[in-house]
Amino acid sequence: MSDLVASALHQRYKITIEYAGTGYAGWQRQPGLKTIQGQIEKAIYQYCQQETYVYCSGRTDAGVHALRQVAHFDLDEGSLKEKREKGCRSYQILRALNYYLTDDSIRILKAEKSPPDFHARFSAKKRSYIYKIISRVSPLALDKNRAWYIYKPLDLKAMQEGAMYLIGRHDFTSFRASACQSKSPIKTLNKIDITQEGDVFSLHVEAPSFLHHQVRNIVGTLKLVGEGRWTPNDVKIALDLKNRTKSGPTADASGLYFEDVYY
Amino acid sequence: MSDLVASALHQRYKITIEYAGTGYAGWQRQPGLKTIQGQIEKAIYQYCQQETYVYCSGRTDAGVHALRQVAHFDLDEGSLKEKREKGCRSYQILRALNYYLTDDSIRILKAEKSPPDFHARFSAKKRSYIYKIISRVSPLALDKNRAWYIYKPLDLKAMQEGAMYLIGRHDFTSFRASACQSKSPIKTLNKIDITQEGDVFSLHVEAPSFLHHQVRNIVGTLKLVGEGRWTPNDVKIALDLKNRTKSGPTADASGLYFEDVYY
C-alpha cells in the first residue's frame, strides 16, 4: 500500500536532448567539471528544487555531440507547485529546463511522462551513431568541432569494403577502450553505412549496444583503409587478433554524434 | 614597355573562402572592428609584408556565413622571396594564409593565379545563397548561430507559392535595405527553391546580383506566409507596392550562407 502511495507521488520523465559536446567533459557528472548530466540536473534543481539523478541511454565522451539523446529522471510530484493543470506538466518541464539551461549548447527537444519501469539505458533495444569526416586540403571553418578533419583523400569503396568485416556478432576486443566497463567484448553490429557527398564522409552505425570508444576506434581504423595505408582485409585481421594495439587510432571526438535510441 | 614590366611583376590571385560569420562585423574592413576582409588582408601582410586590398564577389553582413566566397588581390611578385619553384606559389599562398589566419573561423579553400582583368565582383555572372530555417519548439543547440530559429510551424507549400511571384525581373524596392547603394532596384531572380527535411527548411536563391538585404528581406516575408499570417498572394501585393515598409522583416543574419559565384 505504501508502495502505491509512493509511486503515485513520484513521476518518471523521459526527455530527448540535443547537445553540442564541445567544451564539455562528456555526459557523466564529475566534480568540478562542466558535463551534460551536471547541467541538466542543475536546471532541474533550479526548476523545482529537487535533487535528481538523470540516467541517459548511452554516455558520451568529452566533445561528442547528440542529436537525440534520451534520458530519464524522477520527480516528487507532491512537492511541486502546479502552475497549470496536470496534463501540461511535460510541456512545463520542457520549457523550464530550456529556460534554466543557461548554456545554450544543450536543448531539451521533448519531455514526456513515462511509466516507472522505463529506463533510458536498460530499456533501450538499439542505438545509432553518425560519424562525420571532412577530407580536404584546408582545415574546417564552418564545421570546426563538428567533424573530423582529414587532410588526405579517402577511398570510399575501400572503407565500405573494410567495414563489411565488422558487421554481425564479433569479439570487438580490438576496438574497445582499455577503460571499457562492459562485461563482455562480444557485441553485434547491425550496420555501418558509409556515404560520401563531395568532401564529406558520413558513417552511420547501428547496434543494440556499444563498447566504450567502439565507434571511434572503428572509424580510426577505417580511416587507415580510406587513406590506403591498410587494405580492407587488414580490418578483418585486426578484428581476429582481439588486441586493441592491432587496430587503428581512436577517431576524434568532434566528428561523433549520438543519433537515436530505440525502445 | 614599362607596362609589360609592371604586369610581369604583379600577379593577381583568386581565392575561395569559407567562413563562419558569427562574431564578425561582416566582410568589409572597418576601423576597430573584426571583419573577414580585415583578417585576410592581415594574413596576407604577415605572409609577405604587402598591403593589399582584397575584393570579394559579394560583401556579406555581420553574422552571415560563406561556403565558397570568392575574392581577388594583387601581389608584387618581384619583392617576394620564392621558397619553392614558381608553379607552387598558389599552393604556398593557400597554406600560408591558413597558417596566418589565426582565427579559425575563416579558411582559404583554394588559391589560383588569375589574369589581371579578372575581378571577383565585376566579372561575376551569377551568385547563389542558401538560407536555413529550423522550425521547432526548442531553441537550437547544434545549429545555434547557423540557422534562423522559428518557433511556429511553417507551411512549405504556401512559402513555395509565395516565392513564385518573386521569380524573374522586378522592381525589388520592397525588399531592399534603405542603405542599399545599388543604382537601380530592378533585379532578376533566377530561382528560389524551398525544400524541407524534417524541421529544417532550406531556401536556395540564385541571381546575377542582389540588392542589399534582398535575400534576408525575401526570407522574412516568406516566413510570414509560412506562418499563415500572410497569403502567398500578399507577396505579390508587397512587391507591386514598391515600398520597403510593405514587406516582411529582415530575416536573421545567422541563417544566411553565401554559397557560390559563377564567372
Coordinates of C-alpha atoms in Angstrom, one line a residue:
Chain A
M1 CA 0.0 0.0 0.0
S2 CA 2.8 2.4 0.9
D3 CA 4.4 1.5 -2.4
L4 CA 1.3 2.6 -4.3
V5 CA 1.3 5.9 -2.5
A6 CA 5.0 6.4 -3.3
S7 CA 4.6 5.7 -7.0
A8 CA 1.6 8.0 -7.1
L9 CA 3.7 10.8 -5.8
H10 CA 6.7 10.1 -8.0
Q11 CA 6.6 10.6 -11.7
R12 CA 9.2 9.4 -14.2
Y13 CA 10.0 11.7 -17.1
K14 CA 11.7 10.8 -20.3
I15 CA 13.5 13.7 -22.1
T16 CA 15.1 13.9 -25.5
I17 CA 18.1 16.1 -25.7
E18 CA 20.3 17.8 -28.4
Y19 CA 23.7 19.0 -27.5
A20 CA 27.0 20.2 -28.9
G21 CA 29.6 18.5 -26.8
T22 CA 32.4 21.0 -27.5
G23 CA 33.7 22.3 -24.2
Y24 CA 32.0 19.6 -22.1
A25 CA 33.8 16.8 -20.2
G26 CA 31.2 14.5 -21.7
W27 CA 27.8 13.3 -20.4
Q28 CA 28.7 12.0 -16.9
R29 CA 28.7 14.3 -13.9
Q30 CA 32.2 14.8 -12.4
P31 CA 33.1 17.1 -9.6
G32 CA 34.5 20.5 -10.8
L33 CA 33.9 19.7 -14.5
K34 CA 31.2 21.0 -16.9
T35 CA 29.2 18.0 -18.0
I36 CA 25.9 17.5 -19.8
Q37 CA 24.4 15.5 -17.0
G38 CA 25.5 18.1 -14.5
Q39 CA 24.0 20.9 -16.4
I40 CA 20.6 19.2 -16.8
E41 CA 20.5 18.1 -13.1
K42 CA 21.3 21.7 -12.2
A43 CA 18.5 23.0 -14.4
I44 CA 16.0 20.5 -12.9
Y45 CA 17.0 21.7 -9.4
Q46 CA 16.5 25.3 -10.4
Y47 CA 13.1 24.5 -11.7
C48 CA 11.8 22.5 -8.7
Q49 CA 14.5 22.4 -6.0
Q50 CA 14.7 18.6 -6.3
E51 CA 18.0 16.8 -6.5
T52 CA 17.7 14.1 -9.2
Y53 CA 19.9 11.7 -11.0
V54 CA 19.5 11.8 -14.7
Y55 CA 20.1 8.5 -16.5
C56 CA 20.9 8.6 -20.2
S57 CA 20.7 5.9 -22.8
G58 CA 24.4 6.0 -23.7
R59 CA 27.0 8.1 -22.1
T60 CA 29.0 10.3 -24.5
D61 CA 32.7 11.3 -24.1
A62 CA 34.1 14.8 -24.0
G63 CA 33.5 16.7 -27.3
V64 CA 30.9 14.2 -28.6
H65 CA 27.5 15.6 -29.7
A66 CA 24.0 14.3 -29.6
L67 CA 21.1 14.8 -32.0
R68 CA 18.5 12.9 -29.9
Q69 CA 20.0 11.6 -26.7
V70 CA 17.3 10.2 -24.3
A71 CA 17.4 10.3 -20.5
H72 CA 15.0 9.8 -17.6
F73 CA 14.6 11.1 -14.1
D74 CA 12.0 11.0 -11.3
L75 CA 10.2 14.0 -9.7
D76 CA 8.4 14.0 -6.5
E77 CA 5.1 15.5 -7.9
G78 CA 3.7 16.0 -4.4
S79 CA 6.1 18.8 -3.6
L80 CA 5.7 20.6 -7.0
K81 CA 3.6 23.7 -7.1
E82 CA 1.4 23.1 -10.1
K83 CA 1.1 26.2 -12.2
R84 CA -1.2 24.8 -14.8
E85 CA -3.4 21.7 -15.0
K86 CA -1.7 18.3 -14.5
G87 CA -1.7 17.4 -18.3
C88 CA 0.7 20.2 -19.1
R89 CA 3.4 19.2 -16.7
S90 CA 5.6 17.7 -19.5
Y91 CA 5.4 20.8 -21.6
Q92 CA 6.1 22.9 -18.5
I93 CA 9.3 20.8 -17.8
L94 CA 10.4 21.2 -21.5
R95 CA 10.1 25.0 -21.3
A96 CA 11.5 25.3 -17.8
L97 CA 14.6 23.2 -18.5
N98 CA 15.4 25.1 -21.7
Y99 CA 15.0 28.3 -19.7
Y100 CA 17.3 27.2 -16.8
L101 CA 19.9 25.6 -19.1
T102 CA 21.7 28.9 -19.4
D103 CA 24.4 27.3 -21.6
D104 CA 22.6 27.1 -24.9
S105 CA 24.7 24.2 -26.2
I106 CA 22.2 21.9 -24.6
R107 CA 18.5 21.9 -25.6
I108 CA 15.6 19.7 -24.5
L109 CA 13.7 18.7 -27.6
K110 CA 10.9 16.7 -25.9
A111 CA 9.7 15.8 -22.4
E112 CA 7.2 13.1 -21.7
K113 CA 5.7 11.3 -18.7
S114 CA 6.9 7.7 -18.8
P115 CA 5.9 4.5 -16.8
P116 CA 8.1 3.9 -13.7
D117 CA 9.7 0.8 -15.3
F118 CA 11.0 2.7 -18.3
H119 CA 14.8 3.0 -18.1
A120 CA 16.7 5.2 -20.6
R121 CA 19.6 2.8 -20.6
F122 CA 18.3 -0.7 -19.8
S123 CA 15.1 -0.4 -21.8
A124 CA 17.0 0.5 -25.0
K125 CA 16.9 -2.0 -27.8
K126 CA 19.1 -0.3 -30.4
R127 CA 21.3 2.8 -30.6
S128 CA 22.7 4.6 -33.6
Y129 CA 25.6 7.0 -34.1
I130 CA 26.7 9.2 -37.0
Y131 CA 30.3 10.0 -37.6
K132 CA 31.3 12.9 -39.9
I133 CA 34.6 13.2 -41.6
I134 CA 35.6 16.1 -43.9
S135 CA 38.5 15.2 -46.2
R136 CA 40.1 18.2 -47.9
V137 CA 43.2 20.3 -48.1
S138 CA 42.0 23.2 -45.9
P139 CA 41.2 23.0 -42.2
L140 CA 37.5 23.5 -41.3
A141 CA 35.8 26.8 -40.6
L142 CA 32.1 26.1 -40.6
D143 CA 32.4 22.6 -39.4
K144 CA 35.1 23.2 -36.8
N145 CA 34.5 21.0 -33.8
R146 CA 31.6 19.3 -35.7
A147 CA 33.6 16.9 -37.9
W148 CA 37.0 15.1 -38.1
Y149 CA 39.3 17.0 -40.5
I150 CA 41.4 14.7 -42.6
Y151 CA 44.0 16.1 -45.0
K152 CA 44.4 13.1 -47.1
P153 CA 41.8 12.0 -49.8
L154 CA 39.8 8.9 -48.8
D155 CA 38.8 5.9 -50.8
L156 CA 35.1 5.4 -50.1
K157 CA 34.8 1.9 -51.7
A158 CA 37.8 0.6 -49.7
M159 CA 36.3 1.9 -46.5
Q160 CA 32.9 0.3 -47.3
E161 CA 34.7 -3.0 -48.0
G162 CA 36.7 -2.8 -44.8
A163 CA 33.5 -2.0 -42.8
M164 CA 31.8 -5.2 -44.1
Y165 CA 34.1 -7.4 -41.9
L166 CA 32.7 -5.7 -38.8
I167 CA 29.0 -6.3 -39.4
G168 CA 27.5 -9.0 -37.3
R169 CA 28.3 -10.6 -33.9
H170 CA 32.0 -10.5 -33.1
D171 CA 34.5 -10.2 -30.2
F172 CA 35.4 -6.5 -30.5
T173 CA 38.4 -6.5 -28.2
S174 CA 40.5 -4.8 -30.8
F175 CA 38.0 -1.9 -30.9
R176 CA 37.4 -1.5 -27.2
A177 CA 38.9 1.2 -24.9
S178 CA 41.1 -0.1 -22.1
A179 CA 38.8 1.7 -19.7
C180 CA 35.7 -0.1 -21.0
Q181 CA 33.5 -1.4 -18.2
S182 CA 31.4 -3.8 -20.3
K183 CA 31.4 -7.4 -19.0
S184 CA 31.9 -8.9 -22.5
P185 CA 33.7 -7.7 -25.6
I186 CA 31.2 -9.6 -27.7
K187 CA 28.8 -7.2 -29.5
T188 CA 26.5 -7.3 -32.6
L189 CA 26.9 -4.5 -35.1
N190 CA 23.7 -4.2 -37.2
K191 CA 25.1 -1.8 -39.8
I192 CA 27.9 0.5 -40.9
D193 CA 26.7 2.6 -43.8
I194 CA 29.3 4.9 -45.3
T195 CA 28.3 7.6 -47.8
Q196 CA 30.1 10.5 -49.4
E197 CA 28.8 13.8 -50.6
G198 CA 31.6 15.9 -52.0
D199 CA 34.4 16.0 -49.4
V200 CA 32.0 15.0 -46.5
F201 CA 32.0 11.3 -45.5
S202 CA 29.2 10.1 -43.2
L203 CA 29.4 6.8 -41.3
H204 CA 26.1 5.6 -39.9
V205 CA 26.5 2.9 -37.3
E206 CA 23.7 0.9 -35.5
A207 CA 23.9 -1.7 -32.8
P208 CA 21.9 -2.9 -29.7
S209 CA 24.7 -1.5 -27.6
F210 CA 28.4 -0.4 -28.0
L211 CA 31.7 -0.9 -26.1
H212 CA 33.5 2.2 -24.9
H213 CA 35.1 4.0 -27.8
Q214 CA 33.9 1.3 -30.2
V215 CA 32.6 3.7 -32.9
R216 CA 35.6 6.0 -32.7
N217 CA 38.0 3.0 -32.9
I218 CA 36.2 1.6 -35.9
V219 CA 36.3 5.0 -37.6
G220 CA 40.0 5.4 -36.8
T221 CA 40.7 2.0 -38.4
L222 CA 38.6 2.6 -41.5
K223 CA 40.4 5.9 -42.0
L224 CA 43.6 3.9 -42.4
V225 CA 41.9 1.9 -45.1
G226 CA 40.5 5.1 -46.8
E227 CA 44.0 6.6 -46.9
G228 CA 45.3 3.4 -48.5
R229 CA 47.6 2.6 -45.6
W230 CA 45.6 -0.5 -44.8
T231 CA 43.8 -2.9 -47.1
P232 CA 40.2 -3.7 -46.4
N233 CA 41.2 -7.2 -45.4
D234 CA 43.5 -5.7 -42.7
V235 CA 40.4 -4.8 -40.8
K236 CA 39.4 -8.5 -40.6
I237 CA 43.0 -9.3 -39.4
A238 CA 42.8 -6.7 -36.7
L239 CA 39.4 -7.9 -35.6
D240 CA 40.6 -11.5 -35.4
L241 CA 43.7 -10.6 -33.4
K242 CA 41.4 -9.5 -30.5
N243 CA 44.0 -6.9 -29.4
R244 CA 43.4 -3.2 -29.1
T245 CA 47.0 -2.4 -30.2
K246 CA 46.4 -4.1 -33.6
S247 CA 43.7 -1.8 -34.8
G248 CA 43.7 1.9 -35.7
P249 CA 43.8 5.0 -33.5
T250 CA 40.7 6.5 -31.8
A251 CA 39.0 8.9 -34.2
D252 CA 38.5 12.5 -33.0
A253 CA 35.5 13.1 -30.6
S254 CA 34.3 16.1 -32.6
G255 CA 33.0 14.0 -35.5
L256 CA 30.8 11.8 -33.4
Y257 CA 27.0 12.3 -33.0
F258 CA 24.8 10.1 -30.8
E259 CA 21.9 9.9 -33.2
D260 CA 19.0 7.8 -31.9
V261 CA 17.9 5.2 -29.4
Y262 CA 15.1 2.8 -30.0
Y263 CA 12.9 1.3 -27.2
Chain B
M1 CA 57.3 48.6 -72.2
S2 CA 57.2 49.8 -68.6
D3 CA 53.6 48.4 -68.5
L4 CA 54.8 45.0 -69.5
V5 CA 57.4 45.1 -66.8
A6 CA 54.8 46.2 -64.2
S7 CA 52.4 43.4 -65.1
A8 CA 55.1 40.9 -65.1
L9 CA 56.0 41.9 -61.5
H10 CA 52.4 41.9 -60.3
Q11 CA 50.3 38.8 -60.1
R12 CA 46.5 38.7 -59.4
Y13 CA 45.3 35.9 -57.2
K14 CA 41.8 34.5 -56.9
I15 CA 40.9 32.8 -53.6
T16 CA 37.9 30.8 -52.5
I17 CA 37.0 31.3 -48.8
E18 CA 34.8 29.5 -46.3
Y19 CA 33.8 31.4 -43.2
A20 CA 31.5 31.3 -40.2
G21 CA 30.4 34.9 -39.9
T22 CA 29.4 34.7 -36.2
G23 CA 31.3 37.4 -34.2
Y24 CA 32.4 39.3 -37.3
A25 CA 31.2 42.8 -38.3
G26 CA 30.7 41.4 -41.9
W27 CA 33.0 41.2 -44.9
Q28 CA 34.0 44.8 -45.3
R29 CA 37.1 46.2 -43.4
Q30 CA 36.1 48.8 -40.8
P31 CA 38.4 50.6 -38.4
G32 CA 38.4 48.9 -34.9
L33 CA 36.1 46.1 -36.0
K34 CA 36.8 42.4 -36.7
T35 CA 35.9 41.8 -40.3
I36 CA 36.6 39.0 -42.8
Q37 CA 38.3 41.3 -45.3
G38 CA 40.4 42.8 -42.5
Q39 CA 41.5 39.4 -41.2
I40 CA 42.5 38.2 -44.7
E41 CA 44.4 41.4 -45.5
K42 CA 46.2 41.0 -42.2
A43 CA 47.2 37.4 -43.0
I44 CA 48.5 38.4 -46.5
Y45 CA 50.6 41.1 -44.8
Q46 CA 52.0 38.7 -42.3
Y47 CA 52.9 36.3 -45.2
C48 CA 54.6 38.8 -47.5
Q49 CA 54.6 42.2 -45.8
Q50 CA 52.5 43.7 -48.6
E51 CA 49.5 45.9 -48.0
T52 CA 46.7 44.7 -50.4
Y53 CA 43.1 45.4 -50.9
V54 CA 41.0 42.2 -51.1
Y55 CA 37.9 42.5 -53.3
C56 CA 35.2 39.9 -52.9
S57 CA 32.3 38.9 -55.2
G58 CA 29.6 39.9 -52.8
R59 CA 30.0 41.6 -49.4
T60 CA 28.3 39.8 -46.6
D61 CA 26.7 41.4 -43.4
A62 CA 27.6 40.8 -39.8
G63 CA 26.8 37.2 -38.8
V64 CA 26.4 35.9 -42.4
H65 CA 28.4 32.9 -43.4
A66 CA 30.1 31.8 -46.7
L67 CA 30.6 28.3 -48.2
R68 CA 32.6 29.5 -51.2
Q69 CA 33.1 33.2 -51.2
V70 CA 35.5 34.4 -54.0
A71 CA 37.9 37.3 -53.7
H72 CA 41.0 38.6 -55.5
F73 CA 44.1 40.6 -54.7
D74 CA 47.4 41.6 -56.4
L75 CA 50.9 40.7 -55.1
D76 CA 54.1 42.3 -56.2
E77 CA 55.9 39.1 -57.1
G78 CA 59.2 40.9 -57.5
S79 CA 59.5 41.5 -53.8
L80 CA 58.5 38.0 -52.8
K81 CA 61.2 35.6 -51.6
E82 CA 60.5 32.5 -53.6
K83 CA 60.8 29.4 -51.3
R84 CA 59.8 26.9 -53.9
E85 CA 59.6 26.9 -57.7
K86 CA 57.2 29.5 -59.3
G87 CA 54.5 27.0 -60.1
C88 CA 53.8 26.3 -56.4
R89 CA 53.1 29.9 -55.4
S90 CA 49.3 29.4 -55.3
Y91 CA 49.7 26.5 -53.0
Q92 CA 52.2 28.4 -50.9
I93 CA 49.6 31.2 -50.5
L94 CA 46.9 28.8 -49.6
R95 CA 48.9 27.2 -46.9
A96 CA 50.4 30.5 -45.7
L97 CA 47.1 32.3 -45.4
N98 CA 45.5 29.4 -43.5
Y99 CA 48.5 29.5 -41.2
Y100 CA 48.4 33.2 -40.6
L101 CA 44.6 33.3 -40.2
T102 CA 44.8 32.7 -36.5
D103 CA 41.1 32.9 -36.1
D104 CA 40.0 29.5 -37.5
S105 CA 36.5 30.7 -38.5
I106 CA 38.0 31.7 -41.8
R107 CA 39.6 29.2 -44.1
I108 CA 41.0 29.6 -47.6
L109 CA 39.8 26.6 -49.7
K110 CA 41.6 27.4 -52.9
A111 CA 44.2 29.9 -54.3
E112 CA 44.8 30.3 -58.0
K113 CA 46.7 32.7 -60.2
S114 CA 44.2 34.7 -62.3
P115 CA 44.6 37.0 -65.3
P116 CA 44.9 40.7 -64.4
D117 CA 41.5 41.5 -65.9
F118 CA 39.7 39.1 -63.6
H119 CA 37.6 40.9 -60.9
A120 CA 35.9 39.0 -58.1
R121 CA 32.9 41.3 -58.2
F122 CA 32.6 42.7 -61.7
S123 CA 33.4 39.5 -63.6
A124 CA 30.7 37.6 -61.7
K125 CA 27.8 36.4 -63.8
K126 CA 25.6 34.8 -61.1
R127 CA 25.6 34.3 -57.4
S128 CA 23.7 32.0 -55.1
Y129 CA 22.8 32.0 -51.4
I130 CA 21.3 29.4 -49.1
Y131 CA 19.1 30.3 -46.2
K132 CA 18.5 27.8 -43.4
I133 CA 15.5 27.9 -41.1
I134 CA 14.8 25.5 -38.3
S135 CA 11.2 25.4 -37.2
R136 CA 10.6 23.6 -33.9
V137 CA 9.5 24.1 -30.3
S138 CA 13.0 24.1 -28.8
P139 CA 15.7 26.6 -29.4
L140 CA 18.8 25.4 -31.3
A141 CA 21.9 23.8 -29.7
L142 CA 23.9 22.2 -32.6
D143 CA 22.7 24.9 -35.2
K144 CA 23.0 27.9 -32.9
N145 CA 24.2 30.9 -35.0
R146 CA 24.0 28.7 -38.1
A147 CA 20.2 28.8 -38.8
W148 CA 17.2 31.0 -38.1
Y149 CA 15.2 29.5 -35.2
I150 CA 11.4 29.8 -35.7
Y151 CA 9.0 28.6 -33.0
K152 CA 5.9 28.4 -35.2
P153 CA 5.4 25.5 -37.7
L154 CA 5.8 26.6 -41.3
D155 CA 3.7 25.7 -44.4
L156 CA 6.2 24.7 -47.1
K157 CA 3.7 24.8 -50.0
A158 CA 2.4 28.3 -49.1
M159 CA 6.0 29.6 -49.0
Q160 CA 6.8 28.0 -52.3
E161 CA 3.7 29.6 -53.8
G162 CA 4.6 33.0 -52.4
A163 CA 8.1 32.7 -53.7
M164 CA 6.9 32.2 -57.3
Y165 CA 5.8 35.8 -57.5
L166 CA 9.4 37.0 -57.0
I167 CA 11.0 34.9 -59.8
G168 CA 12.0 36.9 -62.8
R169 CA 12.8 40.6 -63.4
H170 CA 11.1 43.0 -61.0
D171 CA 11.5 46.3 -59.2
F172 CA 12.6 44.9 -55.7
T173 CA 12.2 48.2 -53.8
S174 CA 10.0 46.4 -51.2
F175 CA 12.9 44.0 -50.5
R176 CA 15.8 46.5 -50.5
A177 CA 17.6 47.8 -47.4
S178 CA 17.4 51.6 -47.0
A179 CA 21.2 51.7 -47.0
C180 CA 21.4 49.9 -50.4
Q181 CA 23.9 51.6 -52.7
S182 CA 22.7 49.9 -56.0
K183 CA 21.8 52.3 -58.7
S184 CA 18.6 50.5 -59.6
P185 CA 16.1 48.5 -57.6
I186 CA 15.4 46.3 -60.7
K187 CA 16.9 42.9 -60.4
T188 CA 16.3 39.4 -61.9
L189 CA 15.8 36.5 -59.6
N190 CA 16.6 33.2 -61.4
K191 CA 15.3 30.9 -58.8
I192 CA 14.1 30.4 -55.2
D193 CA 13.9 26.7 -54.4
I194 CA 12.5 25.9 -51.0
T195 CA 12.9 22.4 -49.6
Q196 CA 12.0 20.8 -46.2
E197 CA 13.7 17.9 -44.4
G198 CA 12.1 17.3 -41.1
D199 CA 12.2 20.7 -39.2
V200 CA 14.9 22.2 -41.5
F201 CA 13.8 24.5 -44.3
S202 CA 16.4 25.4 -46.9
L203 CA 15.9 28.3 -49.4
H204 CA 18.2 28.3 -52.4
V205 CA 18.3 31.6 -54.2
E206 CA 20.1 32.5 -57.4
A207 CA 20.5 35.8 -59.3
P208 CA 23.1 37.6 -61.4
S209 CA 23.3 40.1 -58.5
F210 CA 21.4 41.1 -55.4
L211 CA 20.3 44.3 -53.6
H212 CA 21.5 44.9 -50.0
H213 CA 19.4 42.6 -47.6
Q214 CA 17.4 41.3 -50.6
V215 CA 17.7 37.7 -49.6
R216 CA 17.0 38.3 -45.9
N217 CA 14.0 40.5 -46.7
I218 CA 12.6 37.9 -49.0
V219 CA 13.0 35.2 -46.4
G220 CA 11.5 37.4 -43.7
T221 CA 8.5 37.9 -45.9
L222 CA 8.1 34.3 -46.9
K223 CA 8.2 33.4 -43.2
L224 CA 5.0 35.4 -42.7
V225 CA 3.5 33.3 -45.5
G226 CA 4.8 30.1 -43.9
E227 CA 3.3 31.0 -40.5
G228 CA -0.1 31.7 -42.2
R229 CA -0.1 35.4 -41.3
W230 CA 0.2 36.3 -45.0
T231 CA -1.3 34.6 -48.0
P232 CA 1.0 33.7 -50.9
N233 CA -0.6 36.5 -52.9
D234 CA 0.3 39.1 -50.3
V235 CA 3.9 38.7 -51.5
K236 CA 2.8 39.9 -55.0
I237 CA 1.0 42.8 -53.4
A238 CA 4.1 43.8 -51.4
L239 CA 6.3 43.5 -54.5
D240 CA 3.9 45.7 -56.5
L241 CA 3.7 48.4 -53.8
K242 CA 7.5 49.1 -54.3
N243 CA 7.8 50.2 -50.6
R244 CA 10.1 48.6 -48.1
T245 CA 7.6 49.1 -45.2
K246 CA 5.0 46.9 -47.0
S247 CA 7.0 43.7 -47.0
G248 CA 8.2 41.5 -44.1
P249 CA 11.0 42.0 -41.6
T250 CA 14.7 41.2 -42.3
A251 CA 15.4 37.6 -41.5
D252 CA 18.2 36.8 -39.1
A253 CA 21.8 37.0 -40.4
S254 CA 22.7 33.7 -38.8
G255 CA 20.7 31.6 -41.3
L256 CA 22.3 33.1 -44.4
Y257 CA 25.1 31.4 -46.4
F258 CA 26.8 32.9 -49.4
E259 CA 27.0 29.8 -51.5
D260 CA 28.6 30.2 -54.9
V261 CA 29.6 32.7 -57.5
Y262 CA 29.9 31.9 -61.2
Y263 CA 32.2 33.6 -63.7

